[in-house]
Structures are given as structure tokens and as C-alpha cells.
């Protein structure tokens, strides 16, 4: 068994999968974020590059084998909690079936360090949401009831990690933005949802300067509400079974 | 033994003001048990620990243009808040709250007060110097600006949320963090115009450690 892991590990080190770094250009545009500054005020997103697939365990193993400070057991708890990479058999071992699964149990700090090591960074919340509102056939499927329902159906299912690229490919050629696992965004801590209610009290105005300026724009988009609420519950060192990431890169115009 | 009890009390204080987030009805397992994971090693005062925010190595620039590392405040009790210079509403009140805490401490106390700009592209050292003068901040204060990514990273470590809402303004948490000499967050005062007695009690207990 050990030999299997070792072989796999060496294989990973030598024959890096080309898919790991593959990115596509997401042409810029405007979109209506769920939490808008003013209702119905669209936000502009500049063109950017986004990873085609979520980062896999195999990709992440290659990273930690080259950056020992991000290995399980080495990382400081302020940057990753105790669940960090707990699903791996060892700090530098993954099970064969994990290779193509998206990496989970990673913190924001580890995800950001991974992206930086490749000259990339985590996508901003606007970039991620903009790319993720595209279906197979439409750049903006945010009003498509079928597309919305499919996302909600996935949210309702218990987590069973499939391999990267196994869900759907959107119109830009990006896979798995919904349907596999949740993904870190660079500015996840911009979301100011402090209550459970979808009404007025979802923002605790006394705690934030100008917090009341940020409001839910589309009450029908419950899937978006869940993503924003989920992000607001996170801290940078949290590592969850349901949370992975992919990287983005700015395109110099 | 007495020290141990005091430390436990501090831990309790820290947790009571820093509750674990609510479950948000997502798939799979969740994060509610994370607060319990916080793990404080007993190290001599002034040594960086596993929970120290001084593990962040980003460079900052203070109001006189000097390059600063947060780690330079190691060994001091450190009060930190994130603000921006053109903020007219909450930030002057956060600064006033920090001054109220400072006023209750002995002038000899080894305390560092730090304001970090969430608007680093606008807040030059000169603008921060002007804010320091306008707010009459003494020699124990430093006002820092840095790279936008460093600001985001520090905000994530401190649990500060912020978002640009128009050309000049930000929505942001009103949070004053107290770091012990190792750089661990031991207390956070959230909100504006909060009666600071609890925060002062925490700072004084750090002094007697």
C-alpha cells in the first residue's frame, strides 16, 4: 500500500497534469450581485482568466511537497485549523482515488498561497459569481429557473465528492462551478450577513459603518443567498469538507 | 496555579466575545466546532506562538513613511483597529473609543495602538499623519498602510469585514482587537461607543501576568 502511495507521489511530482494550470478567459461584463450596493445597480467585472477545474488533491499535493510550511502538521493554526488536509492518509500522501477529486479541508490562507505560487490569486467574489452565473448555453443564467433549481438541488444533496470535471461545463469552458463543492473567494469577508433572516435584519447595522448600504437585490435567488451567508460564516483558517478552491488571474489590458 | 486560572478566564473572555458562526444550512459537515479548536500554548511572554498574528510578514508603512512589521509590537499589549482616513462617521468614533481605553491605562504601560488603513491606495503616510494630528494621537500610536492583499489578509486574521461601497467610502466592521505580548487575539470589542471596562479589565490582567 505504501508503495502505491509512493509511486503515486512520484508520479505526481514528475508528470504534473497539464489540466492543473489550465485557464480560460472570462470576457468581462456586468452582473447583478446578490448583495448590491444599491438595488439593481450592476457591478462591472473586467475580463480575467479562471482555472477550468477546481484544484485537485493531486495538484495540492504537488504544492505542499514543494512548500513544506503548508504541509499538514507544519502549518500554523492561525493559517489552518486542525481539520486541514485531514482526509489525506499522510501529510505527503493521497489515496489513489483522491488524486482527481477536488482538494477540500483547505483554508483560505493555504488556497491563496497555492494560487500565489503559480502567479495567480483566488478569484474575487465578483469574478467568481460572474463566472458562476453562466450555464452551459448562457452567459447569464441567473434568471433561468431550471439552472437555479439545479443548484438548489445540489445544495440539498449530501456531499459526495466526485472527480473534477464531472459536473457541467459552462459556456466559457469552466467546469464544476456548481455541483461539486463550494469554493473560496479572495474577499469572502466582504459579506455582511450577520443574521439568519432574509429581511432587513440580515444586516446588523449597529456593527458596521454604512452597513445598511449593502442590501439583498434578488430575494428569489435563494441559492445566491446561501452562498453569501455561507461565506459570511467563514474565517480564514477554517477548513471544511465542502469547501475547495480554484485560482484566477488578472488579464492585463 | 493562580496564573492558570487567570489564563482560563482570559480564554473564556476571548470565546465569549467571539462566538462560533451559525450553521448556514449548507451541505455536508460544518464549522460550528471551530472555536473549541483554538489552542493556546503556554509560552513565555513575548515569544511568538502558533496563534500569533505576527506570523504575518507583510511590510507596512507608518505615518512617517517608515517601513514597519507588525512583529515589532511583539512584547507589548497591542490594540488594533482597521479604519480609513476619509471616513467621517464610524472611524472617528473607533479612534475615540481607543483613546478612551488608552486614557484609562498607565502612561508607563507597554501598549501599542495601531490603526490600519482599509483604503491603502488612497491613504498615503501623509494622509495618515494628517489623521494622527487631527485626532491628536500620541506617541504610542502608529497608523499603517500597505498592499491591498496584505490588508485583506490582516482583516481575515482579525475577523474584520469590509467592502468598498462607493468612490470614497467603505462599509466595515467596527472592531478593536486586543493582542497579548505574543500577538494572540485575546479580546475583541465590537461596536461603537462601547463601555470599555471589559476591554480595560483584559488589558490590566495581561499586565499582571
Coordinates of C-alpha atoms in Angstrom, one line a residue:
Chain A
X1 CA 0.0 0.0 0.0
X2 CA 2.8 2.3 0.9
X3 CA 4.4 1.5 -2.4
X4 CA 1.2 2.6 -4.2
X5 CA 1.3 5.9 -2.4
X6 CA 4.9 6.5 -3.1
X7 CA 4.5 5.6 -6.7
X8 CA 1.6 8.0 -7.0
X9 CA 3.5 10.7 -5.2
X10 CA 6.5 10.4 -7.5
X11 CA 4.2 10.3 -10.5
X12 CA 2.6 13.5 -9.3
X13 CA 6.0 15.2 -8.9
X14 CA 7.2 14.2 -12.3
X15 CA 4.2 14.2 -14.6
X16 CA 2.3 17.2 -13.5
X17 CA -1.1 17.1 -15.1
X18 CA -1.5 19.8 -17.7
X19 CA -5.0 20.3 -16.6
X20 CA -3.9 21.8 -13.2
X21 CA -2.9 25.1 -14.6
X22 CA -5.3 25.3 -17.5
X23 CA -7.3 28.6 -17.5
X24 CA -9.8 30.2 -19.8
X25 CA -10.5 33.8 -20.4
X26 CA -13.8 35.0 -19.0
X27 CA -14.8 38.1 -21.0
X28 CA -15.8 41.0 -18.8
X29 CA -19.2 42.4 -18.4
X30 CA -21.6 43.5 -15.7
X31 CA -23.7 41.4 -13.3
X32 CA -26.2 41.9 -10.6
X33 CA -24.6 40.7 -7.3
X34 CA -27.0 39.2 -4.8
X35 CA -25.8 41.7 -2.2
X36 CA -25.7 45.0 -4.1
X37 CA -24.7 48.4 -3.0
X38 CA -27.9 49.8 -4.3
X39 CA -30.7 47.7 -5.6
X40 CA -30.4 46.9 -9.3
X41 CA -27.1 48.6 -9.7
X42 CA -24.9 46.2 -11.7
X43 CA -21.3 45.7 -10.9
X44 CA -18.7 45.8 -13.7
X45 CA -16.3 42.8 -13.9
X46 CA -13.1 43.2 -16.0
X47 CA -12.0 40.3 -18.2
X48 CA -10.0 37.8 -16.3
X49 CA -8.6 34.2 -16.5
X50 CA -10.1 31.4 -14.4
X51 CA -9.0 27.9 -13.8
X52 CA -11.0 25.4 -15.8
X53 CA -11.2 22.9 -12.9
X54 CA -11.2 23.2 -9.1
X55 CA -7.7 22.4 -7.7
X56 CA -7.4 18.6 -7.1
X57 CA -5.8 16.7 -4.3
X58 CA -3.0 15.8 -6.8
X59 CA -2.4 19.4 -7.6
X60 CA -2.4 20.4 -4.0
X61 CA 0.0 17.5 -3.1
X62 CA 2.5 18.8 -5.6
X63 CA 2.3 22.3 -4.0
X64 CA 2.7 21.1 -0.4
X65 CA 5.6 18.8 -1.3
X66 CA 7.4 21.9 -2.6
X67 CA 6.3 24.3 0.2
X68 CA 6.8 22.5 3.5
X69 CA 5.2 25.3 5.6
X70 CA 1.9 24.3 4.1
X71 CA 2.1 20.6 4.9
X72 CA -0.3 19.1 7.5
X73 CA 1.5 19.3 10.8
X74 CA 3.7 22.2 9.7
X75 CA 1.1 24.9 9.1
X76 CA 0.4 27.3 11.9
X77 CA -3.1 27.0 13.4
X78 CA -3.7 30.7 12.7
X79 CA -3.5 29.8 9.0
X80 CA -5.3 26.5 9.0
X81 CA -7.3 24.7 11.7
X82 CA -6.9 21.1 12.8
X83 CA -9.0 19.6 10.0
X84 CA -6.5 20.8 7.4
X85 CA -5.9 18.1 4.8
X86 CA -7.2 15.6 7.4
X87 CA -8.6 13.4 4.6
X88 CA -5.2 12.5 3.3
X89 CA -3.6 9.3 4.6
X90 CA -0.4 11.2 5.4
X91 CA 1.0 14.7 5.1
X92 CA 2.5 13.9 1.7
X93 CA 0.2 11.1 0.7
X94 CA -3.1 10.9 -1.0
X95 CA -5.2 7.8 -1.7
X96 CA -5.3 6.8 -5.4
X97 CA -9.0 7.7 -5.7
X98 CA -8.4 11.1 -4.2
X99 CA -6.0 12.2 -7.0
X100 CA -8.7 13.6 -9.3
X101 CA -11.0 14.7 -6.6
X102 CA -11.1 18.4 -5.7
X103 CA -9.0 19.3 -2.7
X104 CA -11.1 20.1 0.3
X105 CA -10.2 20.7 4.0
X106 CA -8.1 23.7 2.9
X107 CA -8.0 27.1 4.5
X108 CA -8.2 30.5 2.7
X109 CA -4.6 31.1 3.6
X110 CA -3.4 27.8 2.1
X111 CA -5.6 28.3 -1.0
X112 CA -4.2 31.8 -1.5
X113 CA -0.6 30.6 -1.1
X114 CA -1.2 27.9 -3.7
X115 CA -2.5 30.4 -6.2
X116 CA 0.3 32.9 -5.4
X117 CA 2.9 30.1 -6.0
X118 CA 1.5 30.0 -9.6
X119 CA 1.4 33.7 -10.1
X120 CA -2.3 33.7 -9.6
X121 CA -4.7 34.6 -6.8
X122 CA -8.1 33.5 -5.6
X123 CA -10.9 34.9 -7.7
X124 CA -12.7 37.9 -6.2
X125 CA -16.3 37.3 -5.1
X126 CA -17.5 39.3 -8.1
X127 CA -15.3 37.3 -10.5
X128 CA -16.5 34.0 -9.1
X129 CA -20.2 35.0 -9.1
X130 CA -19.9 36.4 -12.6
X131 CA -18.4 33.2 -14.0
X132 CA -20.8 31.0 -12.0
X133 CA -23.9 32.6 -13.3
X134 CA -23.2 31.1 -16.7
X135 CA -24.9 27.8 -17.7
X136 CA -23.9 25.5 -20.5
X137 CA -25.6 27.8 -23.0
X138 CA -26.0 31.2 -21.5
X139 CA -23.5 33.7 -20.0
X140 CA -26.2 34.9 -17.7
X141 CA -28.5 32.1 -16.5
X142 CA -29.2 33.9 -13.2
X143 CA -32.9 34.3 -14.1
X144 CA -33.1 30.8 -15.6
X145 CA -35.4 28.8 -13.2
X146 CA -34.1 25.5 -14.3
X147 CA -30.5 26.5 -13.7
X148 CA -31.3 27.9 -10.3
X149 CA -33.2 24.8 -9.3
X150 CA -30.3 22.6 -10.3
X151 CA -28.0 24.5 -8.0
X152 CA -30.5 24.3 -5.2
X153 CA -31.0 20.5 -5.8
X154 CA -27.2 20.2 -5.4
X155 CA -27.2 22.2 -2.2
X156 CA -29.8 19.8 -0.8
X157 CA -27.9 16.7 -1.6
X158 CA -25.4 15.3 0.9
X159 CA -21.8 15.7 0.0
X160 CA -20.3 13.0 -2.1
X161 CA -17.1 14.1 -3.8
X162 CA -16.9 13.2 -7.5
X163 CA -13.8 13.9 -9.6
X164 CA -13.1 17.3 -11.1
X165 CA -14.7 17.9 -14.4
X166 CA -17.6 15.5 -13.7
X167 CA -20.4 18.0 -13.4
X168 CA -21.1 20.5 -16.1
X169 CA -19.1 22.8 -18.4
X170 CA -20.3 26.3 -18.7
X171 CA -20.4 28.5 -21.8
X172 CA -16.8 29.7 -21.0
X173 CA -15.5 26.2 -20.8
X174 CA -15.2 26.3 -16.9
X175 CA -16.2 23.1 -15.1
X176 CA -17.8 22.4 -11.7
X177 CA -18.6 25.9 -10.6
X178 CA -21.7 24.4 -9.0
X179 CA -22.3 20.8 -8.2
X180 CA -19.0 19.6 -6.8
X181 CA -18.1 21.7 -3.7
X182 CA -18.1 25.3 -2.5
X183 CA -15.1 27.5 -3.4
X184 CA -13.1 30.1 -1.5
X185 CA -13.1 33.6 -2.9
X186 CA -10.4 36.1 -2.2
X187 CA -12.6 38.7 -0.5
X188 CA -15.1 36.3 1.2
X189 CA -15.0 38.6 4.2
X190 CA -16.8 41.4 2.4
X191 CA -20.2 39.9 3.1
X192 CA -22.0 41.4 6.0
X193 CA -24.8 39.0 6.7
X194 CA -25.0 38.6 10.5
X195 CA -28.5 37.2 10.9
X196 CA -30.5 34.3 9.6
X197 CA -33.3 36.4 8.3
X198 CA -33.5 37.3 4.6
X199 CA -35.3 40.5 5.6
X200 CA -34.0 43.7 7.0
X201 CA -32.2 42.2 9.9
X202 CA -29.8 40.2 7.8
X203 CA -27.5 43.2 8.3
X204 CA -26.7 44.2 11.8
X205 CA -26.4 47.9 11.2
X206 CA -25.0 48.8 14.5
X207 CA -21.9 46.8 13.9
X208 CA -20.9 48.2 10.5
X209 CA -20.2 51.7 9.3
X210 CA -22.6 52.2 6.3
X211 CA -23.6 48.5 6.6
X212 CA -27.1 49.5 5.6
X213 CA -25.9 50.5 2.2
X214 CA -25.4 46.9 1.2
X215 CA -28.7 45.1 0.6
X216 CA -30.1 41.9 -0.9
X217 CA -31.0 42.6 -4.5
X218 CA -32.9 39.5 -5.6
X219 CA -34.9 37.7 -2.9
X220 CA -35.8 34.9 -5.4
X221 CA -32.2 33.9 -5.8
X222 CA -32.1 31.7 -2.7
X223 CA -29.0 29.8 -4.0
X224 CA -27.0 33.0 -4.1
X225 CA -28.3 33.9 -0.6
X226 CA -27.0 30.6 0.7
X227 CA -23.6 31.2 -0.8
X228 CA -23.3 34.7 0.6
X229 CA -24.5 33.5 4.0
X230 CA -22.0 30.6 3.9
X231 CA -19.1 32.9 3.1
X232 CA -20.1 35.2 5.9
X233 CA -19.8 32.3 8.4
X234 CA -16.2 31.6 7.4
X235 CA -12.9 32.5 8.9
X236 CA -9.7 32.4 7.0
X237 CA -8.3 29.4 8.9
X238 CA -11.4 27.2 8.5
X239 CA -11.1 24.0 6.6
X240 CA -14.2 22.2 5.6
X241 CA -15.2 19.1 3.8
X242 CA -17.4 21.1 1.5
X243 CA -15.0 23.8 0.6
X244 CA -12.3 23.9 -2.0
X245 CA -11.0 26.5 -4.5
X246 CA -9.7 27.4 -7.9
X247 CA -7.4 30.2 -9.0
X248 CA -7.9 33.3 -11.2
X249 CA -5.6 35.7 -12.8
X250 CA -6.0 39.3 -14.0
X251 CA -5.6 39.9 -17.6
X252 CA -3.5 42.9 -18.4
X253 CA -5.4 45.1 -20.9
Chain B
X1 CA -1.9 27.9 39.7
X2 CA -3.3 31.4 40.0
X3 CA -1.8 32.3 36.7
X4 CA -3.5 29.3 35.2
X5 CA -6.9 30.4 36.4
X6 CA -6.3 33.9 35.1
X7 CA -5.4 32.4 31.7
X8 CA -8.6 30.3 31.7
X9 CA -10.6 33.4 32.4
X10 CA -8.9 35.2 29.5
X11 CA -9.7 32.3 27.3
X12 CA -13.4 32.4 28.4
X13 CA -13.5 36.1 27.7
X14 CA -12.0 35.6 24.3
X15 CA -14.5 32.9 23.4
X16 CA -17.5 34.7 24.8
X17 CA -16.9 37.7 22.6
X18 CA -16.1 35.6 19.6
X19 CA -18.9 33.1 19.1
X20 CA -18.6 30.3 16.5
X21 CA -20.6 31.2 13.4
X22 CA -24.1 29.8 12.8
X23 CA -24.7 26.9 10.6
X24 CA -25.9 28.2 7.3
X25 CA -27.9 25.2 6.0
X26 CA -25.3 24.0 3.5
X27 CA -24.4 20.5 2.5
X28 CA -22.1 18.3 4.5
X29 CA -20.4 18.8 7.8
X30 CA -19.7 22.3 9.2
X31 CA -17.8 24.7 11.1
X32 CA -19.6 25.2 14.4
X33 CA -16.9 23.4 16.5
X34 CA -14.1 25.6 15.4
X35 CA -14.0 27.9 18.3
X36 CA -13.2 24.9 20.5
X37 CA -10.2 24.2 18.4
X38 CA -8.4 27.4 19.4
X39 CA -5.4 26.2 21.1
X40 CA -3.2 28.4 23.3
X41 CA 0.3 27.1 24.1
X42 CA 1.8 28.3 27.3
X43 CA 4.9 30.2 26.1
X44 CA 7.0 32.8 27.8
X45 CA 5.6 36.3 27.2
X46 CA 7.0 38.0 24.2
X47 CA 7.7 34.8 22.2
X48 CA 5.7 34.3 19.0
X49 CA 3.2 31.4 19.3
X50 CA 1.3 29.3 17.0
X51 CA -1.7 31.6 17.2
X52 CA 0.3 34.8 16.8
X53 CA -0.8 37.2 14.1
X54 CA 2.9 38.2 14.0
X55 CA 3.3 35.2 11.7
X56 CA 2.1 37.6 9.0
X57 CA 5.2 39.0 7.5
X58 CA 3.8 41.7 5.1
X59 CA 5.6 45.0 5.2
X60 CA 3.7 48.2 6.2
X61 CA 4.5 51.8 6.1
X62 CA 3.7 54.1 9.1
X63 CA 2.6 57.7 9.1
X64 CA 6.2 58.9 8.9
X65 CA 6.9 56.7 5.9
X66 CA 9.0 54.2 7.9
X67 CA 8.7 50.5 7.0
X68 CA 7.1 48.5 9.8
X69 CA 6.4 44.9 10.5
X70 CA 3.6 44.0 12.9
X71 CA 6.0 41.8 14.7
X72 CA 7.8 44.9 16.0
X73 CA 5.0 45.2 18.5
X74 CA 5.8 41.8 20.0
X75 CA 6.2 42.1 23.7
X76 CA 3.7 44.9 24.0
X77 CA -0.1 44.8 24.6
X78 CA -1.4 45.7 21.2
X79 CA -4.7 47.4 20.3
X80 CA -5.5 47.2 16.6
X81 CA -8.4 48.6 14.6
X82 CA -8.9 48.9 10.8
X83 CA -10.2 52.3 9.5
X84 CA -9.7 54.7 6.6
X85 CA -8.7 58.3 6.7
X86 CA -11.6 59.8 4.7
X87 CA -14.2 58.0 6.9
X88 CA -16.3 60.6 8.6
X89 CA -18.8 58.5 10.5
X90 CA -17.6 55.4 12.3
X91 CA -13.9 55.7 12.2
X92 CA -13.6 58.9 14.4
X93 CA -15.7 57.0 16.9
X94 CA -13.5 53.9 16.8
X95 CA -10.5 56.2 17.3
X96 CA -12.3 57.9 20.2
X97 CA -13.1 54.5 21.7
X98 CA -9.4 53.6 21.5
X99 CA -8.4 56.9 23.0
X100 CA -10.8 56.3 25.9
X101 CA -9.2 52.9 26.5
X102 CA -5.7 54.5 26.3
X103 CA -6.7 57.2 28.8
X104 CA -7.5 54.5 31.4
X105 CA -4.1 52.9 31.2
X106 CA -1.0 54.0 33.0
X107 CA 1.3 56.2 30.9
X108 CA 4.1 53.7 31.6
X109 CA 2.2 50.7 30.3
X110 CA 3.8 49.0 27.4
X111 CA 0.9 49.4 25.0
X112 CA 0.9 49.9 21.2
X113 CA -2.1 51.4 19.5
X114 CA -2.3 50.7 15.8
X115 CA -4.7 51.9 13.1
X116 CA -4.5 50.1 9.7
X117 CA -6.0 51.6 6.6
X118 CA -8.5 49.5 4.6
X119 CA -8.1 52.1 1.8
X120 CA -4.4 51.7 1.2
X121 CA -4.4 53.1 -2.3
X122 CA -5.7 56.4 -1.0
X123 CA -4.2 56.5 2.4
X124 CA -0.6 57.6 2.0
X125 CA 1.6 58.0 5.0
X126 CA 1.0 61.8 4.6
X127 CA -2.8 61.4 4.9
X128 CA -2.3 59.1 7.9
X129 CA 0.0 61.7 9.5
X130 CA -2.8 64.3 9.0
X131 CA -5.3 62.0 10.6
X132 CA -3.0 61.4 13.5
X133 CA -2.6 65.1 14.0
X134 CA -6.3 65.9 13.6
X135 CA -7.2 63.2 16.1
X136 CA -4.3 64.2 18.5
X137 CA -2.8 60.8 18.7
X138 CA 0.2 60.4 20.9
X139 CA 3.5 58.6 20.6
X140 CA 2.1 55.2 21.3
X141 CA 0.0 55.3 18.1
X142 CA 1.0 54.1 14.7
X143 CA -1.1 54.4 11.5
X144 CA -0.2 51.9 8.8
X145 CA -0.8 51.5 5.1
X146 CA 0.2 48.5 2.9
X147 CA -0.6 46.5 -0.1
X148 CA -4.3 45.8 -0.7
X149 CA -3.7 42.0 -0.4
X150 CA -1.9 42.5 2.9
X151 CA -4.8 44.5 4.2
X152 CA -7.3 41.8 3.1
X153 CA -5.1 39.1 4.8
X154 CA -4.8 41.0 8.0
X155 CA -8.6 41.7 8.0
X156 CA -9.2 38.0 7.6
X157 CA -7.0 37.2 10.5
X158 CA -8.6 39.8 12.7
X159 CA -12.2 38.9 11.6
X160 CA -12.8 42.4 10.1
X161 CA -15.2 42.6 7.2
X162 CA -15.0 45.5 4.8
X163 CA -16.3 46.4 1.4
X164 CA -15.9 49.4 -0.8
X165 CA -19.4 50.9 -1.3
X166 CA -18.6 54.0 -3.5
X167 CA -15.7 56.0 -4.7
X168 CA -14.7 57.2 -1.2
X169 CA -16.5 55.1 1.4
X170 CA -16.3 51.6 2.9
X171 CA -18.7 49.5 4.9
X172 CA -16.6 47.9 7.6
X173 CA -16.8 46.1 11.0
X174 CA -16.2 48.3 14.0
X175 CA -13.8 46.1 15.9
X176 CA -11.0 46.8 18.3
X177 CA -8.7 43.8 18.9
X178 CA -6.5 43.3 21.9
X179 CA -3.4 41.3 21.2
X180 CA -1.3 39.9 24.1
X181 CA 2.5 40.3 24.0
X182 CA 2.8 37.2 21.9
X183 CA 0.5 38.6 19.3
X184 CA -2.6 36.4 20.1
X185 CA -6.0 37.9 19.9
X186 CA -7.3 37.8 23.5
X187 CA -10.2 40.1 23.3
X188 CA -12.3 42.0 20.7
X189 CA -14.6 45.0 21.4
X190 CA -17.2 45.2 18.7
X191 CA -19.5 48.1 18.0
X192 CA -19.3 51.8 18.6
X193 CA -19.3 53.8 21.8
X194 CA -19.0 50.6 23.8
X195 CA -18.3 51.0 27.5
X196 CA -14.7 49.9 27.6
X197 CA -14.5 48.4 31.1
X198 CA -14.3 44.8 29.9
X199 CA -11.5 45.6 27.4
X200 CA -9.6 47.5 30.1
X201 CA -10.0 44.6 32.5
X202 CA -8.5 42.3 29.9
X203 CA -5.6 44.7 29.3
X204 CA -4.9 45.1 33.0
X205 CA -5.0 41.3 33.6
X206 CA -2.4 41.0 30.8
X207 CA -0.2 43.4 32.6
X208 CA -0.3 41.4 35.8
X209 CA 0.6 38.2 34.0

